[in-house]
Amino acid sequence: MSRLKPSLVLLTLVASIGVACAAPKMRSTLNRRPTAAEMAQLWVKPANIASRDLFWGAGGEKYAPTPDVTYKVKSFDETGMSGGWDLVGPDGREYSVKIGVEAQIEVVASRLLWAVGYHQPPTYILTKYNLSGEKAGELPMTGRFRPDLEELDNIGDWSWHENPFVGTREFKGLIVMQVLMNNWDIKTQQNKIYEVKRPGEPNRWYVVRDLGAAFGKTAWPVGTKGNPEDFESQQLLRKVINNTRVEFDYDARHQELFEDITVADVIWICELMNQITPKQYADAFRAGAYPPDVAERFISKLRSKVQEGLNLRGRR
């Protein structure tokens, strides 16, 4: 067998990498506009955003874990960027608990998504709690608690690129939400489908979960998380193209998700976000156990980015 020239090998390698890294195509799995019932699996118009309780969030106080009881460790998870436990409370309820910087971020991000109509499972922060079992007392205690509920059954993942909602304003609004929060870790593994057994609810939820890579600076392969100075360094938009398309100030992967986002799409979601009151913002960050001075920096920047979107109204 003849030996390949080094230049040919290099060209072949570059071509292979280019193919492997080619952006996935965006495709609706329905090939039509979702029905109202189908759309409700992703987004439900809130009756009154300003009335939503962003301290307790989607689950309300009902599912909140109690800090002054002892939780037993079922297992310890060292996969991913943050560690965590699967815990069991004294009443038998199980919780998925994430520790590290992502814990606080996830609670806040979840509340903002829920505020504007996107489904979220209940999440809470405990800064102190009692543990028995593996690694108890060895790791930071502040943790994001997500209760395991019988009426919400996680049945698998869903793709940003192929799903029933591609092309809809509601789906595009969800994408813009990731930019508003500077979530740079957009991937299928973070998206979950829940079978829902609640009266009056859609039978399925499409949820963006595990939102811990937000509120920092977007970059690839790794951005920052929960860093107010970095969060303040980026705007929502770089420019508007032909008064119809937008270019976001967003430097992570999956730029193909943004190709069809229009001025009207940005305005739509920013008008919903603009209905969140200052108190609600403060409650959301208080739920994430952020000190008031740090919370105010995040809130100020978020509201500034929302205002950037609202300022596009003259171009619509």
PDB file of C-alpha atoms in Angstrom:
ATOM      1  CA  MET A   1       0.000   0.000   0.000  1.00  0.00           C
ATOM      2  CA  SER A   2       1.419   3.397  -0.987  1.00  0.00           C
ATOM      3  CA  ARG A   3       2.053   5.949   1.739  1.00  0.00           C
ATOM      4  CA  LEU A   4      -0.181   9.046   1.693  1.00  0.00           C
ATOM      5  CA  LYS A   5       1.504  12.424   1.506  1.00  0.00           C
ATOM      6  CA  PRO A   6       1.314  14.418   4.778  1.00  0.00           C
ATOM      7  CA  SER A   7      -0.518  17.275   3.041  1.00  0.00           C
ATOM      8  CA  LEU A   8      -3.184  14.872   1.751  1.00  0.00           C
ATOM      9  CA  VAL A   9      -3.595  13.353   5.205  1.00  0.00           C
ATOM     10  CA  LEU A  10      -4.056  16.837   6.673  1.00  0.00           C
ATOM     11  CA  LEU A  11      -6.636  17.799   4.074  1.00  0.00           C
ATOM     12  CA  THR A  12      -8.520  14.569   4.678  1.00  0.00           C
ATOM     13  CA  LEU A  13      -8.501  15.151   8.428  1.00  0.00           C
ATOM     14  CA  VAL A  14      -9.741  18.725   8.062  1.00  0.00           C
ATOM     15  CA  ALA A  15     -12.522  17.597   5.735  1.00  0.00           C
ATOM     16  CA  SER A  16     -13.561  14.874   8.174  1.00  0.00           C
ATOM     17  CA  ILE A  17     -13.697  17.324  11.064  1.00  0.00           C
ATOM     18  CA  GLY A  18     -15.750  19.717   8.930  1.00  0.00           C
ATOM     19  CA  VAL A  19     -18.306  17.011   8.194  1.00  0.00           C
ATOM     20  CA  ALA A  20     -18.430  15.894  11.837  1.00  0.00           C
ATOM     21  CA  CYS A  21     -18.937  19.469  13.019  1.00  0.00           C
ATOM     22  CA  ALA A  22     -21.502  20.463  10.381  1.00  0.00           C
ATOM     23  CA  ALA A  23     -24.470  22.190  11.965  1.00  0.00           C
ATOM     24  CA  PRO A  24     -27.539  19.948  12.325  1.00  0.00           C
ATOM     25  CA  LYS A  25     -30.545  20.888  10.265  1.00  0.00           C
ATOM     26  CA  MET A  26     -33.620  22.392  11.904  1.00  0.00           C
ATOM     27  CA  ARG A  27     -36.720  20.300  11.214  1.00  0.00           C
ATOM     28  CA  SER A  28     -40.241  20.132  12.550  1.00  0.00           C
ATOM     29  CA  THR A  29     -41.271  16.573  13.322  1.00  0.00           C
ATOM     30  CA  LEU A  30     -44.863  17.562  12.507  1.00  0.00           C
ATOM     31  CA  ASN A  31     -44.267  19.422   9.214  1.00  0.00           C
ATOM     32  CA  ARG A  32     -47.223  21.630  10.125  1.00  0.00           C
ATOM     33  CA  ARG A  33     -48.217  24.157  12.741  1.00  0.00           C
ATOM     34  CA  PRO A  34     -48.883  22.434  16.088  1.00  0.00           C
ATOM     35  CA  THR A  35     -52.477  22.386  17.241  1.00  0.00           C
ATOM     36  CA  ALA A  36     -53.347  24.391  20.340  1.00  0.00           C
ATOM     37  CA  ALA A  37     -53.229  21.188  22.423  1.00  0.00           C
ATOM     38  CA  GLU A  38     -49.817  20.278  21.004  1.00  0.00           C
ATOM     39  CA  MET A  39     -48.403  23.766  21.556  1.00  0.00           C
ATOM     40  CA  ALA A  40     -49.556  23.607  25.167  1.00  0.00           C
ATOM     41  CA  GLN A  41     -46.995  20.841  25.666  1.00  0.00           C
ATOM     42  CA  LEU A  42     -44.263  23.501  25.257  1.00  0.00           C
ATOM     43  CA  TRP A  43     -45.869  26.786  26.276  1.00  0.00           C
ATOM     44  CA  VAL A  44     -49.106  27.991  27.861  1.00  0.00           C
ATOM     45  CA  LYS A  45     -49.949  31.677  27.880  1.00  0.00           C
ATOM     46  CA  PRO A  46     -49.855  32.896  31.488  1.00  0.00           C
ATOM     47  CA  ALA A  47     -53.095  34.501  32.618  1.00  0.00           C
ATOM     48  CA  ASN A  48     -51.251  37.132  34.660  1.00  0.00           C
ATOM     49  CA  ILE A  49     -47.446  37.066  34.711  1.00  0.00           C
ATOM     50  CA  ALA A  50     -47.218  39.766  37.376  1.00  0.00           C
ATOM     51  CA  SER A  51     -49.209  37.589  39.803  1.00  0.00           C
ATOM     52  CA  ARG A  52     -46.896  34.558  39.629  1.00  0.00           C
ATOM     53  CA  ASP A  53     -44.999  33.659  42.782  1.00  0.00           C
ATOM     54  CA  LEU A  54     -41.354  33.596  41.715  1.00  0.00           C
ATOM     55  CA  PHE A  55     -40.073  32.793  45.171  1.00  0.00           C
ATOM     56  CA  TRP A  56     -41.728  29.386  45.410  1.00  0.00           C
ATOM     57  CA  GLY A  57     -41.863  28.880  41.647  1.00  0.00           C
ATOM     58  CA  ALA A  58     -43.675  26.245  39.608  1.00  0.00           C
ATOM     59  CA  GLY A  59     -44.276  23.854  42.493  1.00  0.00           C
ATOM     60  CA  GLY A  60     -45.331  26.421  45.047  1.00  0.00           C
ATOM     61  CA  GLU A  61     -44.531  25.910  48.710  1.00  0.00           C
ATOM     62  CA  LYS A  62     -46.255  22.512  48.629  1.00  0.00           C
ATOM     63  CA  TYR A  63     -43.247  20.581  47.302  1.00  0.00           C
ATOM     64  CA  ALA A  64     -40.492  22.563  49.024  1.00  0.00           C
ATOM     65  CA  PRO A  65     -37.995  20.436  50.993  1.00  0.00           C
ATOM     66  CA  THR A  66     -37.702  21.038  54.727  1.00  0.00           C
ATOM     67  CA  PRO A  67     -34.254  22.165  55.945  1.00  0.00           C
ATOM     68  CA  ASP A  68     -34.469  20.860  59.510  1.00  0.00           C
ATOM     69  CA  VAL A  69     -34.847  17.140  58.782  1.00  0.00           C
ATOM     70  CA  THR A  70     -32.277  14.500  57.826  1.00  0.00           C
ATOM     71  CA  TYR A  71     -32.047  13.271  54.231  1.00  0.00           C
ATOM     72  CA  LYS A  72     -30.562   9.873  53.481  1.00  0.00           C
ATOM     73  CA  VAL A  73     -28.122   9.533  50.575  1.00  0.00           C
ATOM     74  CA  LYS A  74     -29.233   6.904  48.049  1.00  0.00           C
ATOM     75  CA  SER A  75     -26.345   7.570  45.667  1.00  0.00           C
ATOM     76  CA  PHE A  76     -23.744  10.192  44.792  1.00  0.00           C
ATOM     77  CA  ASP A  77     -23.377  11.410  41.218  1.00  0.00           C
ATOM     78  CA  GLU A  78     -19.971  12.660  40.068  1.00  0.00           C
ATOM     79  CA  THR A  79     -20.839  12.923  36.366  1.00  0.00           C
ATOM     80  CA  GLY A  80     -21.253  16.240  34.573  1.00  0.00           C
ATOM     81  CA  MET A  81     -19.929  19.636  35.622  1.00  0.00           C
ATOM     82  CA  SER A  82     -21.501  19.550  39.093  1.00  0.00           C
ATOM     83  CA  GLY A  83     -21.823  16.747  41.595  1.00  0.00           C
ATOM     84  CA  GLY A  84     -24.931  15.862  43.484  1.00  0.00           C
ATOM     85  CA  TRP A  85     -26.964  13.361  45.427  1.00  0.00           C
ATOM     86  CA  ASP A  86     -30.113  11.354  45.086  1.00  0.00           C
ATOM     87  CA  LEU A  87     -31.682  11.780  48.511  1.00  0.00           C
ATOM     88  CA  VAL A  88     -34.668  10.418  50.391  1.00  0.00           C
ATOM     89  CA  GLY A  89     -36.497  12.514  52.975  1.00  0.00           C
ATOM     90  CA  PRO A  90     -38.020  11.133  56.168  1.00  0.00           C
ATOM     91  CA  ASP A  91     -41.443  11.108  54.482  1.00  0.00           C
ATOM     92  CA  GLY A  92     -40.127   8.870  51.675  1.00  0.00           C
ATOM     93  CA  ARG A  93     -40.034  11.555  48.997  1.00  0.00           C
ATOM     94  CA  GLU A  94     -36.955  11.388  46.775  1.00  0.00           C
ATOM     95  CA  TYR A  95     -34.979  14.366  45.491  1.00  0.00           C
ATOM     96  CA  SER A  96     -32.354  14.960  42.838  1.00  0.00           C
ATOM     97  CA  VAL A  97     -29.887  17.402  44.397  1.00  0.00           C
ATOM     98  CA  LYS A  98     -27.221  19.308  42.485  1.00  0.00           C
ATOM     99  CA  ILE A  99     -24.407  21.126  44.279  1.00  0.00           C
ATOM    100  CA  GLY A 100     -21.853  23.650  43.035  1.00  0.00           C
ATOM    101  CA  VAL A 101     -22.253  26.962  41.206  1.00  0.00           C
ATOM    102  CA  GLU A 102     -24.980  25.615  38.913  1.00  0.00           C
ATOM    103  CA  ALA A 103     -27.401  24.947  41.767  1.00  0.00           C
ATOM    104  CA  GLN A 104     -28.377  28.561  42.392  1.00  0.00           C
ATOM    105  CA  ILE A 105     -28.431  29.428  38.685  1.00  0.00           C
ATOM    106  CA  GLU A 106     -30.865  26.631  37.864  1.00  0.00           C
ATOM    107  CA  VAL A 107     -33.410  27.740  40.430  1.00  0.00           C
ATOM    108  CA  VAL A 108     -33.483  31.314  39.111  1.00  0.00           C
ATOM    109  CA  ALA A 109     -33.509  30.334  35.423  1.00  0.00           C
ATOM    110  CA  SER A 110     -36.323  27.860  36.037  1.00  0.00           C
ATOM    111  CA  ARG A 111     -38.459  30.559  37.626  1.00  0.00           C
ATOM    112  CA  LEU A 112     -37.947  33.006  34.767  1.00  0.00           C
ATOM    113  CA  LEU A 113     -38.922  30.413  32.163  1.00  0.00           C
ATOM    114  CA  TRP A 114     -41.978  29.415  34.163  1.00  0.00           C
ATOM    115  CA  ALA A 115     -42.972  33.057  34.644  1.00  0.00           C
ATOM    116  CA  VAL A 116     -43.418  33.561  30.892  1.00  0.00           C
ATOM    117  CA  GLY A 117     -45.261  30.293  30.248  1.00  0.00           C
ATOM    118  CA  TYR A 118     -42.715  27.508  29.706  1.00  0.00           C
ATOM    119  CA  HIS A 119     -43.179  24.325  31.726  1.00  0.00           C
ATOM    120  CA  GLN A 120     -40.760  23.605  34.556  1.00  0.00           C
ATOM    121  CA  PRO A 121     -40.582  20.956  37.276  1.00  0.00           C
ATOM    122  CA  PRO A 122     -40.421  22.303  40.833  1.00  0.00           C
ATOM    123  CA  THR A 123     -36.936  23.313  42.037  1.00  0.00           C
ATOM    124  CA  TYR A 124     -35.734  24.760  45.323  1.00  0.00           C
ATOM    125  CA  ILE A 125     -32.505  25.766  47.076  1.00  0.00           C
ATOM    126  CA  LEU A 126     -31.455  24.641  50.528  1.00  0.00           C
ATOM    127  CA  THR A 127     -28.262  26.164  51.905  1.00  0.00           C
ATOM    128  CA  LYS A 128     -28.234  23.960  54.997  1.00  0.00           C
ATOM    129  CA  TYR A 129     -29.692  20.520  55.593  1.00  0.00           C
ATOM    130  CA  ASN A 130     -28.797  17.303  57.378  1.00  0.00           C
ATOM    131  CA  LEU A 131     -27.401  14.265  55.563  1.00  0.00           C
ATOM    132  CA  SER A 132     -26.716  10.674  56.455  1.00  0.00           C
ATOM    133  CA  GLY A 133     -24.857   8.245  54.221  1.00  0.00           C
ATOM    134  CA  GLU A 134     -22.200   8.418  51.504  1.00  0.00           C
ATOM    135  CA  LYS A 135     -20.085  11.590  51.495  1.00  0.00           C
ATOM    136  CA  ALA A 136     -22.333  13.251  54.068  1.00  0.00           C
ATOM    137  CA  GLY A 137     -20.460  16.257  55.439  1.00  0.00           C
ATOM    138  CA  GLU A 138     -17.703  16.117  52.802  1.00  0.00           C
ATOM    139  CA  LEU A 139     -19.028  18.514  50.152  1.00  0.00           C
ATOM    140  CA  PRO A 140     -20.648  21.969  49.895  1.00  0.00           C
ATOM    141  CA  MET A 141     -24.171  21.906  51.225  1.00  0.00           C
ATOM    142  CA  THR A 142     -25.970  24.481  49.079  1.00  0.00           C
ATOM    143  CA  GLY A 143     -28.014  22.378  46.715  1.00  0.00           C
ATOM    144  CA  ARG A 144     -30.739  22.555  44.102  1.00  0.00           C
ATOM    145  CA  PHE A 145     -33.502  20.158  45.218  1.00  0.00           C
ATOM    146  CA  ARG A 146     -35.793  18.754  42.522  1.00  0.00           C
ATOM    147  CA  PRO A 147     -38.487  16.488  44.020  1.00  0.00           C
ATOM    148  CA  ASP A 148     -39.403  13.235  42.293  1.00  0.00           C
ATOM    149  CA  LEU A 149     -43.158  13.485  41.756  1.00  0.00           C
ATOM    150  CA  GLU A 150     -45.477  10.681  40.678  1.00  0.00           C
ATOM    151  CA  GLU A 151     -47.440  13.009  38.416  1.00  0.00           C
ATOM    152  CA  LEU A 152     -44.297  14.060  36.475  1.00  0.00           C
ATOM    153  CA  ASP A 153     -42.553  11.139  34.779  1.00  0.00           C
ATOM    154  CA  ASN A 154     -39.339  11.930  32.881  1.00  0.00           C
ATOM    155  CA  ILE A 155     -39.567   9.713  29.768  1.00  0.00           C
ATOM    156  CA  GLY A 156     -36.630  10.946  27.700  1.00  0.00           C
ATOM    157  CA  ASP A 157     -34.852  13.766  25.882  1.00  0.00           C
ATOM    158  CA  TRP A 158     -35.936  16.040  23.040  1.00  0.00           C
ATOM    159  CA  SER A 159     -33.792  17.769  20.437  1.00  0.00           C
ATOM    160  CA  TRP A 160     -33.404  21.485  19.809  1.00  0.00           C
ATOM    161  CA  HIS A 161     -33.065  20.696  16.106  1.00  0.00           C
ATOM    162  CA  GLU A 162     -35.890  18.201  15.555  1.00  0.00           C
ATOM    163  CA  ASN A 163     -39.085  18.623  17.545  1.00  0.00           C
ATOM    164  CA  PRO A 164     -42.778  19.453  16.986  1.00  0.00           C
ATOM    165  CA  PHE A 165     -42.273  23.184  17.576  1.00  0.00           C
ATOM    166  CA  VAL A 166     -39.480  24.198  15.179  1.00  0.00           C
ATOM    167  CA  GLY A 167     -40.486  27.348  13.309  1.00  0.00           C
ATOM    168  CA  THR A 168     -43.086  28.538  15.828  1.00  0.00           C
ATOM    169  CA  ARG A 169     -42.822  31.834  17.662  1.00  0.00           C
ATOM    170  CA  GLU A 170     -43.149  30.041  20.985  1.00  0.00           C
ATOM    171  CA  PHE A 171     -40.126  27.857  20.216  1.00  0.00           C
ATOM    172  CA  LYS A 172     -38.124  30.828  18.956  1.00  0.00           C
ATOM    173  CA  GLY A 173     -39.017  32.677  22.144  1.00  0.00           C
ATOM    174  CA  LEU A 174     -37.568  29.784  24.138  1.00  0.00           C
ATOM    175  CA  ILE A 175     -34.334  30.106  22.161  1.00  0.00           C
ATOM    176  CA  VAL A 176     -34.203  33.865  22.816  1.00  0.00           C
ATOM    177  CA  MET A 177     -34.641  33.121  26.522  1.00  0.00           C
ATOM    178  CA  GLN A 178     -31.357  31.196  26.428  1.00  0.00           C
ATOM    179  CA  VAL A 179     -29.657  34.307  25.026  1.00  0.00           C
ATOM    180  CA  LEU A 180     -31.276  36.602  27.576  1.00  0.00           C
ATOM    181  CA  MET A 181     -29.862  34.384  30.348  1.00  0.00           C
ATOM    182  CA  ASN A 182     -26.551  33.675  28.516  1.00  0.00           C
ATOM    183  CA  ASN A 183     -27.054  29.927  28.700  1.00  0.00           C
ATOM    184  CA  TRP A 184     -24.126  28.652  26.600  1.00  0.00           C
ATOM    185  CA  ASP A 185     -24.571  24.905  27.187  1.00  0.00           C
ATOM    186  CA  ILE A 186     -27.424  24.217  24.788  1.00  0.00           C
ATOM    187  CA  LYS A 187     -27.692  20.491  24.139  1.00  0.00           C
ATOM    188  CA  THR A 188     -30.233  17.710  23.839  1.00  0.00           C
ATOM    189  CA  GLN A 189     -29.315  16.096  27.167  1.00  0.00           C
ATOM    190  CA  GLN A 190     -30.640  19.168  28.993  1.00  0.00           C
ATOM    191  CA  ASN A 191     -34.100  18.861  27.420  1.00  0.00           C
ATOM    192  CA  LYS A 192     -36.610  16.480  28.979  1.00  0.00           C
ATOM    193  CA  ILE A 193     -40.057  15.196  28.046  1.00  0.00           C
ATOM    194  CA  TYR A 194     -42.388  14.588  30.971  1.00  0.00           C
ATOM    195  CA  GLU A 195     -45.549  12.537  30.948  1.00  0.00           C
ATOM    196  CA  VAL A 196     -47.931  14.560  33.082  1.00  0.00           C
ATOM    197  CA  LYS A 197     -50.738  13.187  35.224  1.00  0.00           C
ATOM    198  CA  ARG A 198     -52.424  16.337  36.476  1.00  0.00           C
ATOM    199  CA  PRO A 199     -56.039  17.391  35.880  1.00  0.00           C
ATOM    200  CA  GLY A 200     -56.270  20.241  33.389  1.00  0.00           C
ATOM    201  CA  GLU A 201     -52.634  19.954  32.281  1.00  0.00           C
ATOM    202  CA  PRO A 202     -51.272  18.844  28.892  1.00  0.00           C
ATOM    203  CA  ASN A 203     -50.425  15.136  28.892  1.00  0.00           C
ATOM    204  CA  ARG A 204     -46.818  15.957  28.053  1.00  0.00           C
ATOM    205  CA  TRP A 205     -44.362  18.726  28.824  1.00  0.00           C
ATOM    206  CA  TYR A 206     -41.342  19.633  26.736  1.00  0.00           C
ATOM    207  CA  VAL A 207     -38.936  21.147  29.262  1.00  0.00           C
ATOM    208  CA  VAL A 208     -35.541  22.857  29.085  1.00  0.00           C
ATOM    209  CA  ARG A 209     -33.926  21.693  32.294  1.00  0.00           C
ATOM    210  CA  ASP A 210     -30.440  21.767  33.882  1.00  0.00           C
ATOM    211  CA  LEU A 211     -29.879  25.440  33.091  1.00  0.00           C
ATOM    212  CA  GLY A 212     -26.754  25.849  35.192  1.00  0.00           C
ATOM    213  CA  ALA A 213     -24.503  27.268  32.456  1.00  0.00           C
ATOM    214  CA  ALA A 214     -26.192  30.677  32.520  1.00  0.00           C
ATOM    215  CA  PHE A 215     -25.707  34.178  33.949  1.00  0.00           C
ATOM    216  CA  GLY A 216     -22.070  34.413  32.876  1.00  0.00           C
ATOM    217  CA  LYS A 217     -20.350  34.987  29.535  1.00  0.00           C
ATOM    218  CA  THR A 218     -21.099  32.878  26.489  1.00  0.00           C
ATOM    219  CA  ALA A 219     -18.103  31.213  24.829  1.00  0.00           C
ATOM    220  CA  TRP A 220     -17.154  27.909  23.307  1.00  0.00           C
ATOM    221  CA  PRO A 221     -16.107  25.321  24.325  1.00  0.00           C
ATOM    222  CA  VAL A 222     -16.567  26.730  27.840  1.00  0.00           C
ATOM    223  CA  GLY A 223     -18.176  29.954  29.028  1.00  0.00           C
ATOM    224  CA  THR A 224     -18.664  31.173  32.575  1.00  0.00           C
ATOM    225  CA  LYS A 225     -21.541  30.683  35.008  1.00  0.00           C
ATOM    226  CA  GLY A 226     -23.131  32.824  37.672  1.00  0.00           C
ATOM    227  CA  ASN A 227     -20.618  35.636  37.231  1.00  0.00           C
ATOM    228  CA  PRO A 228     -22.234  39.097  37.360  1.00  0.00           C
ATOM    229  CA  GLU A 229     -19.258  40.915  35.844  1.00  0.00           C
ATOM    230  CA  ASP A 230     -19.147  38.541  32.876  1.00  0.00           C
ATOM    231  CA  PHE A 231     -22.923  38.656  32.513  1.00  0.00           C
ATOM    232  CA  GLU A 232     -22.794  42.449  32.367  1.00  0.00           C
ATOM    233  CA  SER A 233     -20.189  42.343  29.596  1.00  0.00           C
ATOM    234  CA  GLN A 234     -22.548  41.095  26.875  1.00  0.00           C
ATOM    235  CA  GLN A 235     -25.569  42.699  25.268  1.00  0.00           C
ATOM    236  CA  LEU A 236     -28.593  40.967  23.791  1.00  0.00           C
ATOM    237  CA  LEU A 237     -27.933  42.089  20.210  1.00  0.00           C
ATOM    238  CA  ARG A 238     -25.010  42.929  17.967  1.00  0.00           C
ATOM    239  CA  LYS A 239     -27.031  44.190  15.032  1.00  0.00           C
ATOM    240  CA  VAL A 240     -30.273  43.984  13.091  1.00  0.00           C
ATOM    241  CA  ILE A 241     -30.119  42.849   9.483  1.00  0.00           C
ATOM    242  CA  ASN A 242     -32.538  44.422   6.984  1.00  0.00           C
ATOM    243  CA  ASN A 243     -34.916  45.326   9.814  1.00  0.00           C
ATOM    244  CA  THR A 244     -36.024  41.689  10.014  1.00  0.00           C
ATOM    245  CA  ARG A 245     -33.234  39.399  11.248  1.00  0.00           C
ATOM    246  CA  VAL A 246     -31.169  39.766  14.410  1.00  0.00           C
ATOM    247  CA  GLU A 247     -27.591  38.891  15.274  1.00  0.00           C
ATOM    248  CA  PHE A 248     -27.204  38.094  18.961  1.00  0.00           C
ATOM    249  CA  ASP A 249     -24.236  38.898  21.160  1.00  0.00           C
ATOM    250  CA  TYR A 250     -23.772  35.183  21.782  1.00  0.00           C
ATOM    251  CA  ASP A 251     -20.498  33.309  21.287  1.00  0.00           C
ATOM    252  CA  ALA A 252     -21.276  29.664  22.039  1.00  0.00           C
ATOM    253  CA  ARG A 253     -22.115  26.849  19.631  1.00  0.00           C
ATOM    254  CA  HIS A 254     -25.366  26.090  17.789  1.00  0.00           C
ATOM    255  CA  GLN A 255     -25.552  29.418  16.004  1.00  0.00           C
ATOM    256  CA  GLU A 256     -27.851  27.651  13.539  1.00  0.00           C
ATOM    257  CA  LEU A 257     -30.621  27.882  16.146  1.00  0.00           C
ATOM    258  CA  PHE A 258     -30.661  31.653  15.699  1.00  0.00           C
ATOM    259  CA  GLU A 259     -30.767  31.846  11.899  1.00  0.00           C
ATOM    260  CA  ASP A 260     -34.545  32.251  11.633  1.00  0.00           C
ATOM    261  CA  ILE A 261     -35.086  34.447  14.683  1.00  0.00           C
ATOM    262  CA  THR A 262     -36.779  37.676  13.617  1.00  0.00           C
ATOM    263  CA  VAL A 263     -37.218  41.092  15.174  1.00  0.00           C
ATOM    264  CA  ALA A 264     -40.846  40.181  15.886  1.00  0.00           C
ATOM    265  CA  ASP A 265     -39.804  37.002  17.720  1.00  0.00           C
ATOM    266  CA  VAL A 266     -37.461  38.952  19.995  1.00  0.00           C
ATOM    267  CA  ILE A 267     -40.110  41.569  20.702  1.00  0.00           C
ATOM    268  CA  TRP A 268     -42.681  38.863  21.535  1.00  0.00           C
ATOM    269  CA  ILE A 269     -40.642  37.215  24.278  1.00  0.00           C
ATOM    270  CA  CYS A 270     -39.272  40.513  25.616  1.00  0.00           C
ATOM    271  CA  GLU A 271     -42.812  41.848  25.992  1.00  0.00           C
ATOM    272  CA  LEU A 272     -43.601  38.800  28.142  1.00  0.00           C
ATOM    273  CA  MET A 273     -40.421  39.232  30.194  1.00  0.00           C
ATOM    274  CA  ASN A 274     -41.242  42.914  30.639  1.00  0.00           C
ATOM    275  CA  GLN A 275     -44.340  41.931  32.623  1.00  0.00           C
ATOM    276  CA  ILE A 276     -42.155  40.476  35.403  1.00  0.00           C
ATOM    277  CA  THR A 277     -42.138  43.037  38.216  1.00  0.00           C
ATOM    278  CA  PRO A 278     -39.048  44.211  40.146  1.00  0.00           C
ATOM    279  CA  LYS A 279     -40.358  42.336  43.202  1.00  0.00           C
ATOM    280  CA  GLN A 280     -40.737  39.127  41.203  1.00  0.00           C
ATOM    281  CA  TYR A 281     -37.175  39.411  39.912  1.00  0.00           C
ATOM    282  CA  ALA A 282     -35.973  39.948  43.467  1.00  0.00           C
ATOM    283  CA  ASP A 283     -38.018  36.953  44.649  1.00  0.00           C
ATOM    284  CA  ALA A 284     -36.562  34.706  41.935  1.00  0.00           C
ATOM    285  CA  PHE A 285     -32.982  35.534  42.925  1.00  0.00           C
ATOM    286  CA  ARG A 286     -33.856  35.292  46.615  1.00  0.00           C
ATOM    287  CA  ALA A 287     -35.179  31.795  45.860  1.00  0.00           C
ATOM    288  CA  GLY A 288     -31.717  31.073  44.440  1.00  0.00           C
ATOM    289  CA  ALA A 289     -30.080  32.304  47.688  1.00  0.00           C
ATOM    290  CA  TYR A 290     -28.252  35.201  46.027  1.00  0.00           C
ATOM    291  CA  PRO A 291     -27.223  38.146  48.212  1.00  0.00           C
ATOM    292  CA  PRO A 292     -29.284  41.252  47.369  1.00  0.00           C
ATOM    293  CA  ASP A 293     -26.333  43.212  45.931  1.00  0.00           C
ATOM    294  CA  VAL A 294     -25.367  40.380  43.565  1.00  0.00           C
ATOM    295  CA  ALA A 295     -28.991  39.755  42.633  1.00  0.00           C
ATOM    296  CA  GLU A 296     -29.450  43.414  41.742  1.00  0.00           C
ATOM    297  CA  ARG A 297     -26.565  43.270  39.263  1.00  0.00           C
ATOM    298  CA  PHE A 298     -28.057  40.264  37.494  1.00  0.00           C
ATOM    299  CA  ILE A 299     -31.537  41.811  37.520  1.00  0.00           C
ATOM    300  CA  SER A 300     -30.336  45.142  36.169  1.00  0.00           C
ATOM    301  CA  LYS A 301     -28.581  43.445  33.264  1.00  0.00           C
ATOM    302  CA  LEU A 302     -31.518  41.167  32.509  1.00  0.00           C
ATOM    303  CA  ARG A 303     -33.878  44.124  32.390  1.00  0.00           C
ATOM    304  CA  SER A 304     -31.421  46.003  30.192  1.00  0.00           C
ATOM    305  CA  LYS A 305     -31.352  43.103  27.713  1.00  0.00           C
ATOM    306  CA  VAL A 306     -35.142  42.925  27.739  1.00  0.00           C
ATOM    307  CA  GLN A 307     -35.228  46.650  26.984  1.00  0.00           C
ATOM    308  CA  GLU A 308     -32.926  46.073  24.014  1.00  0.00           C
ATOM    309  CA  GLY A 309     -35.552  43.724  22.640  1.00  0.00           C
ATOM    310  CA  LEU A 310     -38.367  46.174  23.327  1.00  0.00           C
ATOM    311  CA  ASN A 311     -36.444  48.910  21.536  1.00  0.00           C
ATOM    312  CA  LEU A 312     -36.860  46.915  18.320  1.00  0.00           C
ATOM    313  CA  ARG A 313     -40.578  47.703  18.240  1.00  0.00           C
ATOM    314  CA  GLY A 314     -40.020  50.570  15.820  1.00  0.00           C
ATOM    315  CA  ARG A 315     -38.553  48.105  13.286  1.00  0.00           C
ATOM    316  CA  ARG A 316     -41.481  45.687  13.305  1.00  0.00           C
TER     317      ARG A 316
END
